Short mmCIF file of C-alpha atoms and ligand atoms in Angstrom, two decimals:
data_model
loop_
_atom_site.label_atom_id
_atom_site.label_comp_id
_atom_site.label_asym_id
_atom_site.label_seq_id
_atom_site.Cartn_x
_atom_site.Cartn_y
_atom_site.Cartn_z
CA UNK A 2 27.84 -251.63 0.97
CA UNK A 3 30.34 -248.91 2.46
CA UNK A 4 30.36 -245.98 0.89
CA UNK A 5 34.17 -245.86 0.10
CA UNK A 6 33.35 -249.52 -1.72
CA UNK A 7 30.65 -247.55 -3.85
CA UNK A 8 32.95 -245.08 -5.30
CA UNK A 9 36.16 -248.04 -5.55
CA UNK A 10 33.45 -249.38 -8.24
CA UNK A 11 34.16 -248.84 -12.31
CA UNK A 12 32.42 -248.91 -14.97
CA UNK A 13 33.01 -250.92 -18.01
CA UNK A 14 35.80 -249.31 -20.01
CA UNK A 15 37.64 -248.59 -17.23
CA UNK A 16 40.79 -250.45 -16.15
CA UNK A 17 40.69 -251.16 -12.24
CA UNK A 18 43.39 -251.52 -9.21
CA UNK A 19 46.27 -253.01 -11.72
CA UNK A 20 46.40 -249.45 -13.68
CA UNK A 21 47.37 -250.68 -17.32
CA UNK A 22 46.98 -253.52 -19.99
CA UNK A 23 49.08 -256.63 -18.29
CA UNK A 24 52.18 -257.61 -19.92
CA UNK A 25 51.87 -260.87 -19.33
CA UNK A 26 55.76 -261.50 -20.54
CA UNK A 27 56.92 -265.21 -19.58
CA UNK A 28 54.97 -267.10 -16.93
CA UNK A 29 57.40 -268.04 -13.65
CA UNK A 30 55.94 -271.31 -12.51
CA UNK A 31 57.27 -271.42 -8.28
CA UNK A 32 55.62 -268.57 -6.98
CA UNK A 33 52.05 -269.56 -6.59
CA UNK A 34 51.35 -271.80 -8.30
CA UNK A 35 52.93 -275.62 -8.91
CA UNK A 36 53.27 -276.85 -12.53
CA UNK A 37 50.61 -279.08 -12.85
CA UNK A 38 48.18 -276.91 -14.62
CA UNK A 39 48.59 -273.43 -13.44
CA UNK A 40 45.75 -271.10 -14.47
CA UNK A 41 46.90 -270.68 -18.15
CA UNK A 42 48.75 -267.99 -19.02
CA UNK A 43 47.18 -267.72 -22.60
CA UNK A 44 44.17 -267.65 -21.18
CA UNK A 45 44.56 -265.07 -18.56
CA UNK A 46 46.26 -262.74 -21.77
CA UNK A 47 42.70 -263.03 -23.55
CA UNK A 48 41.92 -260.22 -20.27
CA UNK A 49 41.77 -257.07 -22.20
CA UNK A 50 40.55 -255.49 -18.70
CA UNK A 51 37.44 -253.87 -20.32
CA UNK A 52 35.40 -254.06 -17.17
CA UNK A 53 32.50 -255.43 -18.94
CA UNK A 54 31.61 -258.56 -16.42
CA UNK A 55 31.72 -256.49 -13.75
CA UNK A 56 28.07 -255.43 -13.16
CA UNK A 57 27.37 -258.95 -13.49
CA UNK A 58 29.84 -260.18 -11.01
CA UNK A 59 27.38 -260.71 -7.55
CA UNK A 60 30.44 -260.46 -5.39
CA UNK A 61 31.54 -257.12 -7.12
CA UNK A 62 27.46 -256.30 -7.41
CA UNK A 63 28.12 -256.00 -3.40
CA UNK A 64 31.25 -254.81 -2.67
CA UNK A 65 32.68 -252.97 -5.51
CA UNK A 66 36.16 -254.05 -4.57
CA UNK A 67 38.01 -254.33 -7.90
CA UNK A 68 39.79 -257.60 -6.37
CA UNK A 69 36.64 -258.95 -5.86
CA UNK A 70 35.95 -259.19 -9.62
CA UNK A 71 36.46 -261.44 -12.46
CA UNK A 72 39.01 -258.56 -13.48
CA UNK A 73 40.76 -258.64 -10.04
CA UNK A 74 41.17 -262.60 -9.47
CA UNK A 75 42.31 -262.93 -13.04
CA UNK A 76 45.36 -260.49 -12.24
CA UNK A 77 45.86 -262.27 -9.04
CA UNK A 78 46.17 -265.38 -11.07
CA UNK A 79 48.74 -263.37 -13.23
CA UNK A 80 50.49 -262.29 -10.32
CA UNK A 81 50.61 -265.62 -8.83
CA UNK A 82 52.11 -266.76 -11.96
CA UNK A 83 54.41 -264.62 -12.04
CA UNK A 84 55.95 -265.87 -8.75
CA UNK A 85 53.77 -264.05 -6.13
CA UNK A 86 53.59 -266.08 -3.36
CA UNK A 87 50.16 -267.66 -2.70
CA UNK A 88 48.78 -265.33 0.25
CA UNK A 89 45.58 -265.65 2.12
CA UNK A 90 44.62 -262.62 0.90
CA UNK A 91 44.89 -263.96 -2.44
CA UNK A 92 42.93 -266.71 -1.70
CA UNK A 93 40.55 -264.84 0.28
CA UNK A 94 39.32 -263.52 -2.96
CA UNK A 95 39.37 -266.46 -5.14
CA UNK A 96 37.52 -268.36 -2.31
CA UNK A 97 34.61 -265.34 -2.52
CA UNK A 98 34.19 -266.18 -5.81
CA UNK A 99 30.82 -267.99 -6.20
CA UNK A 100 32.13 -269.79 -9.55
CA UNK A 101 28.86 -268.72 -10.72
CA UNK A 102 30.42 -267.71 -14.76
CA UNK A 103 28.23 -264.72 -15.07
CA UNK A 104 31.01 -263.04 -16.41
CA UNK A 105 32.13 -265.42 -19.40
CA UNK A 106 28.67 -265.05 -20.42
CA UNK A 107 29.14 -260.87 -19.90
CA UNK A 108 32.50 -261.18 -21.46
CA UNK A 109 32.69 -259.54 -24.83
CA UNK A 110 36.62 -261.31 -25.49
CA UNK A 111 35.66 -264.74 -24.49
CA UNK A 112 37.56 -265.49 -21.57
CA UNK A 113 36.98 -268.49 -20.58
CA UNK A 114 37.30 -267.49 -16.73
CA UNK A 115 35.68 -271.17 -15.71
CA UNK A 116 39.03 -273.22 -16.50
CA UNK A 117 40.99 -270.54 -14.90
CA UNK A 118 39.29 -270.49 -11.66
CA UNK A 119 38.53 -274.41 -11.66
CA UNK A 120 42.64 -274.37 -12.34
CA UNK A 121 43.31 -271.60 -9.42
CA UNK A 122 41.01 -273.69 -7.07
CA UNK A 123 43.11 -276.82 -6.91
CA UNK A 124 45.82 -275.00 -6.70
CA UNK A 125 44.94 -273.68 -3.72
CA UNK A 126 43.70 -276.90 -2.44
CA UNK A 127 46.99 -278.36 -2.70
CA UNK A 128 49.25 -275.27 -1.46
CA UNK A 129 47.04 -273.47 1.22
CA UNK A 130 46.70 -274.26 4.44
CA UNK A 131 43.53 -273.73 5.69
CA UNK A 132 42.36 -272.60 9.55
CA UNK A 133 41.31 -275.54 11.90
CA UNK A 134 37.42 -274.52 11.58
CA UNK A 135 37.27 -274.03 7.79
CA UNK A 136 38.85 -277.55 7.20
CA UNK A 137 36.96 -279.23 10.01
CA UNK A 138 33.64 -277.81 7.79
CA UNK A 139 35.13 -278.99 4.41
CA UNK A 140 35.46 -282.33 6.00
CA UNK A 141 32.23 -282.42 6.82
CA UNK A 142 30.85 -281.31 3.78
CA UNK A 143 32.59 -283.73 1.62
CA UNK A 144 32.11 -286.80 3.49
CA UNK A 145 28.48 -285.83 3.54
CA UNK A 146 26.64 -284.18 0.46
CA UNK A 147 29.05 -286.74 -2.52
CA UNK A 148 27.44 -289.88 -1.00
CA UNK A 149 23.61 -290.29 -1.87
CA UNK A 150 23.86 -293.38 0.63
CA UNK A 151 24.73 -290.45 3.80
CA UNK A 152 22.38 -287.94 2.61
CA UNK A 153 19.46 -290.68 2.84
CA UNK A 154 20.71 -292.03 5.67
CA UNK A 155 19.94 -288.17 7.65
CA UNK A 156 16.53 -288.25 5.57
CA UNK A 157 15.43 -289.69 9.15
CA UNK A 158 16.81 -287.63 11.79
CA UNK A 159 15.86 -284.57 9.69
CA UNK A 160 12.29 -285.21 9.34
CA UNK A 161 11.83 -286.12 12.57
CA UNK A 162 13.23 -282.85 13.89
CA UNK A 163 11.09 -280.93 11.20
CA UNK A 164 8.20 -282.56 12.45
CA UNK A 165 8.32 -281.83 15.57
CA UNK A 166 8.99 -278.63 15.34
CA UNK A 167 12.83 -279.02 16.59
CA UNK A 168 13.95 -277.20 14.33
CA UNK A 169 11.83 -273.74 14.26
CA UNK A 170 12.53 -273.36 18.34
CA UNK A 171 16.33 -274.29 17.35
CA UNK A 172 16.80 -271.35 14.68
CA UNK A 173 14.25 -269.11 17.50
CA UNK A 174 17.26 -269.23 19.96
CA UNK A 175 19.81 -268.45 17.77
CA UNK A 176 21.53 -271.03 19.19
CA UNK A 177 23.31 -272.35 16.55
CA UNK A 178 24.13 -269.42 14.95
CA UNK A 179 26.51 -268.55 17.84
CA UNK A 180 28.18 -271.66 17.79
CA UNK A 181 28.74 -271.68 14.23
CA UNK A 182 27.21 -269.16 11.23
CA UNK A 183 28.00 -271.63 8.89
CA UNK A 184 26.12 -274.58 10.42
CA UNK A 185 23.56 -272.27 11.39
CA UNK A 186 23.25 -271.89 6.95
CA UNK A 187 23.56 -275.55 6.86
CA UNK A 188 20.00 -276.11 8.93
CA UNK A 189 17.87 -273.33 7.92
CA UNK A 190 18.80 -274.20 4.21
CA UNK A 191 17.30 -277.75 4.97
CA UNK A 192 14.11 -278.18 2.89
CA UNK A 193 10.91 -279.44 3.82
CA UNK A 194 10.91 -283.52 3.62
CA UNK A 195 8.38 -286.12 2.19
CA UNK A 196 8.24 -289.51 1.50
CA UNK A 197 11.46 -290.98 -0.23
CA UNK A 198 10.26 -291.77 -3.93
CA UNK A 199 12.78 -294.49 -5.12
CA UNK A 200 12.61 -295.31 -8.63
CA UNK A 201 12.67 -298.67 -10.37
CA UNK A 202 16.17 -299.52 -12.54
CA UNK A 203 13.95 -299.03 -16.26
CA UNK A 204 10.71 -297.56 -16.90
CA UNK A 205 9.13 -297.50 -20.01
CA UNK A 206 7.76 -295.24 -22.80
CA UNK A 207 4.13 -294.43 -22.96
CA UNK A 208 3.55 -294.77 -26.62
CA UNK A 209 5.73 -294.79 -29.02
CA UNK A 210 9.33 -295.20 -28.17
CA UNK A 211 11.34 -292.35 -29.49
CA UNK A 212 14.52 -292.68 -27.33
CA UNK A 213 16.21 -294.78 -24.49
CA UNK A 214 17.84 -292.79 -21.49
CA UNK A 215 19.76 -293.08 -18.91
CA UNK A 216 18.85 -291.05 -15.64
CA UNK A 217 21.27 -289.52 -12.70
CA UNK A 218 19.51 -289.52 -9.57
CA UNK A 219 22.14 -287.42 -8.41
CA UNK A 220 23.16 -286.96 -4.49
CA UNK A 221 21.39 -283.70 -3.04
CA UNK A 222 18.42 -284.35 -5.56
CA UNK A 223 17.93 -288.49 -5.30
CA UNK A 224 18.00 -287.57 -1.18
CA UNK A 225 16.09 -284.24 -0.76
CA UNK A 226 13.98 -283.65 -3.94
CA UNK A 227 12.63 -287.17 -4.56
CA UNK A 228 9.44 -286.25 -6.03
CA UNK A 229 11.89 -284.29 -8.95
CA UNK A 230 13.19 -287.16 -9.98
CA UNK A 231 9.73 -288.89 -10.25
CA UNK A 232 8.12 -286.42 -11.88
CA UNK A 233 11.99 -286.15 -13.80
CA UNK A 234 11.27 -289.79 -14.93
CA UNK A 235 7.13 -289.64 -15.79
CA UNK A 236 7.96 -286.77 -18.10
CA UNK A 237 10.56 -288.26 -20.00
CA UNK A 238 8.31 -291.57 -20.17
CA UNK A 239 5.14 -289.40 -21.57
CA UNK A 240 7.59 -287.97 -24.38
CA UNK A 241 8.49 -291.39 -25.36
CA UNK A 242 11.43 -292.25 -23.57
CA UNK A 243 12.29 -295.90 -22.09
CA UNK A 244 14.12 -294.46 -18.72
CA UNK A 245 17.10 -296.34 -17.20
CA UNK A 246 18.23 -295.63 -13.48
CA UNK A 247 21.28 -297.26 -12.90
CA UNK A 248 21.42 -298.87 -9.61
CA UNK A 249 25.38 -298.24 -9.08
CA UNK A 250 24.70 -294.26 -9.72
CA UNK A 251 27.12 -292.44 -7.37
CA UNK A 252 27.94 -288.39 -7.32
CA UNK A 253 29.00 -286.85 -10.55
CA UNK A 254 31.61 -284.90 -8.86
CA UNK A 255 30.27 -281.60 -9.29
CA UNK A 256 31.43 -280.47 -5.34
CA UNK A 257 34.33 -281.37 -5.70
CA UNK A 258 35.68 -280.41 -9.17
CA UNK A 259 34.24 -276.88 -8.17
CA UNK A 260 36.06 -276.80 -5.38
CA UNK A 261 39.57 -277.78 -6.15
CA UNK A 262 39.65 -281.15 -5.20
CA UNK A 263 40.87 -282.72 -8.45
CA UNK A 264 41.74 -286.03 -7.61
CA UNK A 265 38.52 -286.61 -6.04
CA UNK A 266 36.39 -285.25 -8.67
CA UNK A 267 38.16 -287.16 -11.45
CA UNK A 268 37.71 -290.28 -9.28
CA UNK A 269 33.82 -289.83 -8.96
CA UNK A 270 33.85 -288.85 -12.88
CA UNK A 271 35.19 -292.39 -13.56
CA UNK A 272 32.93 -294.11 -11.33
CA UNK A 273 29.75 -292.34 -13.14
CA UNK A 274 31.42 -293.18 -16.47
CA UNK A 275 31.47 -297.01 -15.55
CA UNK A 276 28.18 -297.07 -13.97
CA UNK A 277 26.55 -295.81 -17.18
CA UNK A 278 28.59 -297.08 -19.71
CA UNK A 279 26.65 -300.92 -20.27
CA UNK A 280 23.49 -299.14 -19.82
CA UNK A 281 23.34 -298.86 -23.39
CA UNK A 282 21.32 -295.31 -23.40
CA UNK A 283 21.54 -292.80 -26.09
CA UNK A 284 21.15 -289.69 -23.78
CA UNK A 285 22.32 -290.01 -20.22
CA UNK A 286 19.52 -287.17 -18.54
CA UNK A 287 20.23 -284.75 -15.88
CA UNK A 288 17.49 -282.59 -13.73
CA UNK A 289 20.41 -280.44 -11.74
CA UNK A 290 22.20 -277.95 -13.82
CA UNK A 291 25.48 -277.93 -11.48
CA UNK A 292 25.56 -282.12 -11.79
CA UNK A 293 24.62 -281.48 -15.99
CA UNK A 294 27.99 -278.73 -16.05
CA UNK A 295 30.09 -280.87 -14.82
CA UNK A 296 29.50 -284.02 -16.52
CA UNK A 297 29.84 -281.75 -19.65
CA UNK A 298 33.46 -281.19 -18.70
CA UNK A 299 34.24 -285.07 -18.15
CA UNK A 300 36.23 -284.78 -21.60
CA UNK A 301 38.62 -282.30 -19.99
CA UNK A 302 38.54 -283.25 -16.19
CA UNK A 303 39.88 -286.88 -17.50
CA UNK A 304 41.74 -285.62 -20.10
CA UNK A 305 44.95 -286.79 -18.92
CA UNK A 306 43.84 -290.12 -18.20
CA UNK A 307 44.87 -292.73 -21.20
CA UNK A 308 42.29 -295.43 -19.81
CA UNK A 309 39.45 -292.93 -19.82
CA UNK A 310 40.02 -290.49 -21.89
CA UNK A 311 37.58 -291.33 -25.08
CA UNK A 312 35.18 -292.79 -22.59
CA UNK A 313 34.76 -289.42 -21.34
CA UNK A 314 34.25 -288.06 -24.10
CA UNK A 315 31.39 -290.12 -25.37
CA UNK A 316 30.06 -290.15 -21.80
CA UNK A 317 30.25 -286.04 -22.31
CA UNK A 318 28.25 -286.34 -26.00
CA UNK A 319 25.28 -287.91 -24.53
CA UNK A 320 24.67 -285.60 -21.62
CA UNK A 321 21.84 -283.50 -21.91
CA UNK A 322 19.96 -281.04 -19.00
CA UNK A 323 15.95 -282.67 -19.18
CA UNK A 324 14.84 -279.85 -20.52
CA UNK A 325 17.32 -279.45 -23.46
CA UNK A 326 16.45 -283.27 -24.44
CA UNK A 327 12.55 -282.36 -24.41
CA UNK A 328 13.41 -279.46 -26.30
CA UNK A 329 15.18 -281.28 -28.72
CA UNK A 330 12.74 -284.49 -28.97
CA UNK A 331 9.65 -282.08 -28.84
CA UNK A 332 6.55 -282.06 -27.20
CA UNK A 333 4.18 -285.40 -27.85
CA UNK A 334 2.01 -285.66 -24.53
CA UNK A 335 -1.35 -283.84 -24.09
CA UNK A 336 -0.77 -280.51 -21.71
CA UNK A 337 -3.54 -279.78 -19.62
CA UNK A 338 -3.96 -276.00 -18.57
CA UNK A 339 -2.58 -274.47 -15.20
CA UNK A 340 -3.90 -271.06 -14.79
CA UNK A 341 -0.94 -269.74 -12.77
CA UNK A 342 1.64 -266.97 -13.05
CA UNK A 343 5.41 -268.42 -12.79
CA UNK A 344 8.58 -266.58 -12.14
CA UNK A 345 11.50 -268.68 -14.04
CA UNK A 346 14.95 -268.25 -12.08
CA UNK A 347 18.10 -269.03 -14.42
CA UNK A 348 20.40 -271.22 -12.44
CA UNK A 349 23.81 -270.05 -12.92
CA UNK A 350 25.36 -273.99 -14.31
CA UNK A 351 21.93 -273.94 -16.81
CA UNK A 352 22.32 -270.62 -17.99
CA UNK A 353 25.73 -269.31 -17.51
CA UNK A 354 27.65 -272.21 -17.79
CA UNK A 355 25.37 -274.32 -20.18
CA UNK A 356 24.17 -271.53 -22.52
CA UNK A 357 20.43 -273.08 -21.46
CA UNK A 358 17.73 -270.68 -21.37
CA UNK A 359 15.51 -270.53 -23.97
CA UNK A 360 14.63 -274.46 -23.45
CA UNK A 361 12.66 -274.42 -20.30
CA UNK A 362 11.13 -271.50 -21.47
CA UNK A 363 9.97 -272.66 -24.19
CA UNK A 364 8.88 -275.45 -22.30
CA UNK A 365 6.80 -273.74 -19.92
CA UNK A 366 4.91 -271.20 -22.04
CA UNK A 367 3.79 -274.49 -23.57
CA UNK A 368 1.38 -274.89 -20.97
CA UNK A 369 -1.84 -273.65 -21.87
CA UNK A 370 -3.11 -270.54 -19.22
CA UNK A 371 0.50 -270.01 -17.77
CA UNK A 372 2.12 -266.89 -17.77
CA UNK A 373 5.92 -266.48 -16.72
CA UNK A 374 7.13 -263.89 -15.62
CA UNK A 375 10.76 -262.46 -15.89
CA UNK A 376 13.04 -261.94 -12.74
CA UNK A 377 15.00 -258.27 -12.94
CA UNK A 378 18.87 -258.94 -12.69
CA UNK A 379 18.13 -262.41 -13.94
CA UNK A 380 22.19 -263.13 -14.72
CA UNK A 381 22.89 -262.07 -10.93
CA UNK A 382 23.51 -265.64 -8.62
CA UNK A 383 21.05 -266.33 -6.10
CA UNK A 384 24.22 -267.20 -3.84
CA UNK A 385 23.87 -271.07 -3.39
CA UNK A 386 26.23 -271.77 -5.26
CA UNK A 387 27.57 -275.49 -4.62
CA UNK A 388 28.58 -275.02 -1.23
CA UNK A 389 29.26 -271.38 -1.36
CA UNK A 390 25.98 -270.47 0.97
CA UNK A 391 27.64 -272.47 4.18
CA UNK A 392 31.25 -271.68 3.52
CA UNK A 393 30.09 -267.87 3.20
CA UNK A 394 26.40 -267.66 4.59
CA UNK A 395 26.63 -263.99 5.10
CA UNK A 396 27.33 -263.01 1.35
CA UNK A 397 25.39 -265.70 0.71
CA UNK A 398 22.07 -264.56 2.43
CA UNK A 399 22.35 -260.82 0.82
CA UNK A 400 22.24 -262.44 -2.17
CA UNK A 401 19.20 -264.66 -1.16
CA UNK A 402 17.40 -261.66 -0.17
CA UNK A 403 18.54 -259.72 -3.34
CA UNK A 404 16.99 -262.75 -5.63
CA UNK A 405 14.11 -263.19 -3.10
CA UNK A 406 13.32 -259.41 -3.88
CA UNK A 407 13.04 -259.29 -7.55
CA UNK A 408 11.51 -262.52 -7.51
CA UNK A 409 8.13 -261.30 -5.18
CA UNK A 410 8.49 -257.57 -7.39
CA UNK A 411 7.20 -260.37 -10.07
CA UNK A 412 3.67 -260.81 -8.49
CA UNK A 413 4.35 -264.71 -9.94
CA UNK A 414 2.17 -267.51 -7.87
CA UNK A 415 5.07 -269.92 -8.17
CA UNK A 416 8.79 -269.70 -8.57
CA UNK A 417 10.66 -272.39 -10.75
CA UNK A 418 14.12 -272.98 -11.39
CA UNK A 419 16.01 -275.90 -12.23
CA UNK A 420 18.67 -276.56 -9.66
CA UNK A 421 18.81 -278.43 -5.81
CA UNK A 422 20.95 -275.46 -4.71
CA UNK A 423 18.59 -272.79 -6.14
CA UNK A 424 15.40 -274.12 -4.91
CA UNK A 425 16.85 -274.44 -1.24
CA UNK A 426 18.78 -270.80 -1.26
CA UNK A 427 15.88 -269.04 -3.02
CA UNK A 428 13.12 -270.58 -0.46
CA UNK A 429 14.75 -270.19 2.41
CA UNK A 430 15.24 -266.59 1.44
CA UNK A 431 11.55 -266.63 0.40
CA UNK A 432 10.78 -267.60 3.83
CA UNK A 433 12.85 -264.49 5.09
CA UNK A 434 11.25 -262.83 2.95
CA UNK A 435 7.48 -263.16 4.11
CA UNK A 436 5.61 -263.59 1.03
CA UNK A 437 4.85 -266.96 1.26
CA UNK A 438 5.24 -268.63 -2.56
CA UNK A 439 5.24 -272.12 -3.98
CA UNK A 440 8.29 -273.62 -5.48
CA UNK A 441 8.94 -276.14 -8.09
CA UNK A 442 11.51 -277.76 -10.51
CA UNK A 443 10.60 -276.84 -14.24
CA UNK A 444 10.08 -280.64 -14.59
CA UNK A 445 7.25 -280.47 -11.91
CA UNK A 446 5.10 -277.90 -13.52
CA UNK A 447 5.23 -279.85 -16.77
CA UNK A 448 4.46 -283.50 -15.40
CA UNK A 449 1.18 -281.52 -13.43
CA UNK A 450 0.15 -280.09 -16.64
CA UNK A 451 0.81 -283.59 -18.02
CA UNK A 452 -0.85 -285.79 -15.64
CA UNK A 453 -3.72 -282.85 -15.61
CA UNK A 454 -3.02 -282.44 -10.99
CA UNK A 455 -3.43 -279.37 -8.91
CA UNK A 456 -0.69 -277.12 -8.77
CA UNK A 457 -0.61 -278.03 -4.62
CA UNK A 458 0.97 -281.09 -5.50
CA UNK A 459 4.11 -279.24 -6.72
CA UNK A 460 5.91 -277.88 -3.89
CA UNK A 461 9.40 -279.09 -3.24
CA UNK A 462 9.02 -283.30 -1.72
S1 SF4 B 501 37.07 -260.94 -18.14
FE1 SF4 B 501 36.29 -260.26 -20.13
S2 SF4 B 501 34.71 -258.72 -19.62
FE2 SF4 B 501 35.95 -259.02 -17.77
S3 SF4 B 501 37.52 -257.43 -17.89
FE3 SF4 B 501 38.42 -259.28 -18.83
S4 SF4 B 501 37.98 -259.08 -21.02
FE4 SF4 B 501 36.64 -257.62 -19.98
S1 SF4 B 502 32.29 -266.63 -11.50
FE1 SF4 B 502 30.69 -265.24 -10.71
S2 SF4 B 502 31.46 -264.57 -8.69
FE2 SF4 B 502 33.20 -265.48 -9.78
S3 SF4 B 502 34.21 -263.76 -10.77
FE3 SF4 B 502 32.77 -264.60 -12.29
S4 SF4 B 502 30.86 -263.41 -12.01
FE4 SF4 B 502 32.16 -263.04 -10.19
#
């Protein structure tokens, strides 16, 4: 951080760049904005400019730059509304948002910044015209990481190249990094691969049957994390659940709804709606926080849509993050002890977005000899992200290191979280790091304790 961006920061309390309370006076749809939802002007009025997100805000946390705060893109919004033209500037600061909603958590007047920036985002997905390079990687991205089918298909290639060691004298040359940062981010964020784990369409409950579920496999997770969704499933089975993996599972739409591309994501949301819908579950489970958000929002993202409408919104009721629906049904299965120290990193969609935290806690320091351990600046993003940590590796990796930092300051054996994103961001910065650590999915740690196996077993598949 420059020193001029140290002393451009403010404290809570005081107002920043825009000088006084906004007069928000009568929104001009035409300037940046179209008028299919525009970031709501009632919304952006609940602002009182207080300043109190803004030590939460990561992108603030290392610049200071008062447009790179919740308080900053909320009056770019305004001005936008007002009939500023959309400029790249603009969007260069809504982009550098992580969408990570540390600060509607931090926000003392409820502002529900999430809708406004989800708003904002397709926006500028519809009026900005990207450079050559930035929609050549977009492309990419979204013809790759929404298709479980793709991602399995590089399951492969990748291994073979992480076998052989490919990749290590790769990221040695720098090669890649020359040609492209953002590929570069792409690669070294690639975890380490196993054996695919498929799972069968229904599994049932050990015991007792105390509820049927329905499972997302989800894209990034199903192909990269395998072994989470097994040990996702033997949980749920052990706490008396039946378990029902729809075959015709495709992405929830996450990606793309956090990225502006509306259409798209309301297209997936359908798809998951129908592909669930005759499984006749009570609970449709989710292991990935960012997939469990966004399914939350289904009500809203297909509000508009007569045929799916209500559908969404009893697809919405029955979605629960695994460790909320454990929480809820209680424990039942036998823990065996693990004598370990964990650290427990919030991922932003559990946390922030979900309100989750005290479930997998509570979860966890239900496992006779474990001690967890509490990461300092917990609410700060790790920087994944989505697909925040390639579009913008190098913010991306300070954060890493930032997380990676208080996380080894813990002294913990193992690090779990509950999130894809997170577990590939914080090891790879782990890696950087040098103090070697284990990592896990909450779910992990309690199917060892479970199944009574050595904690080796629960590194990332
Ligand atoms: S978003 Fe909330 S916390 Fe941040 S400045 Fe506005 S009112 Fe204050
Ligand atoms: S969502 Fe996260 S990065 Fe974006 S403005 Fe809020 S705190 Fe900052």
């Amino acid at each position: 951080m420059t020193e001029q961006q140290t002393d451009n920061k403010q404290e809570p309390g005081e107002l920043g760049e825009m000088g006084s309370i906004i007069d928000l006076g009568t929104p001009v749809v035409g300037g940046a904005f179209d008028e299919h939802n525009p970031p709501d002007a009632a919304l952006i009025g609940d602002c009182v400019h207080c300043g109190f997100c803004l030590p939460t805000c990561p992108t603030y946390v290392l610049w200071g730059e008062e447009m790179d705060s919740p308080r900053g893109r909320i009056y770019l919004m305004k001005e936008g509304l007002e009939g500023e033209p959309m400029s790249d500037e603009m969007v260069s600061h809504w982009d550098r948002c992580l969408g990570c909603m540390a600060c509607v958590t931090a926000c003392p007047s409820g502002v529900q910044y999430d809708t406004l920036i989800e708003q904002t985002r397709a926006q500028v997905e519809r009026h900005h015209d990207r450079s050559a390079k930035d929609k050549a990687l977009r492309k990419l991205i979204f013809s790759l990481f929404p298709y479980p089918k793709r991602l399995r298909l590089l399951r492969g290639p990748l291994r073979l190249v992480q076998r052989t060691g490919l990749d290590q004298r790769l990221r040695r040359t720098g090669l890649l990094e020359r040609i492209s940062p953002q590929l570069a981010a792409m690669e070294s964020l690639a975890p380490r691969l196993g054996k695919p784990d498929r799972l069968p369409p229904h599994l049932p409950a050990t015991g007792q049957r105390r509820a049927v579920v329905g499972m997302l496999t989800g894209c990034v997770q199903g192909a990269f994390f395998p072994g989470v969704n097994a040990a996702t499933a033997r949980v749920l089975q052990a706490e008396g659940c039946d378990v029902v993996v729809p075959r015709a599972q495709g992405c929830c739409g996450a990606l793309s709804e956090h990225n502006g591309r509306e259409d798209e994501a309301q297209s997936f949301a359908r798809e998951l709606i129908d592909s669930f819908e005759d499984a006749g579950v009570e609970h449709i489970v989710v292991n990935a926080a960012g997939c469990g958000s966004t399914m939350k929002e289904y009500a809203r993202i297909l509000g508009d849509d007569p045929e799916y409408a209500e559908r969404a919104q009893a697809f919405t009721d029955k979605v629960r993050d695994v460790s909320e629906i454990l929480a809820e049904l209680g424990p039942v299965a036998p823990r065996h002890p693990l004598e370990m120290t964990i650290a427990y990193h919030d991922a932003c969609h559990l946390a922030h977005a979900q309100g989750i935290r005290a479930q997998p806690r509570q979860l966890l320091e239900g496992i006779p000899g474990l001690e967890l351990k509490e990461i300092a600046e917990a609410e700060i993003c790790c920087g994944s992200a989505g697909i925040y940590n390639i579009i913008n590796p190098v913010p991306a990796r300070e954060l890493g290191d930032r997380k990676a930092a208080n996380i080894v300051a813990t002294g913990a054996q193992v690090l779990v979280t509950a999130n894809p994103g997170c577990l590939m961001q914080v090891t790879s910065a782990i890696e950087r790091s040098g103090h070697p650590m284990s990592m896990a999915h909450t779910v992990e740690v309690l199917d060892a304790s479970i199944r009574g196996v050595p904690v080796s077993t629960m590194l990332p598949s």
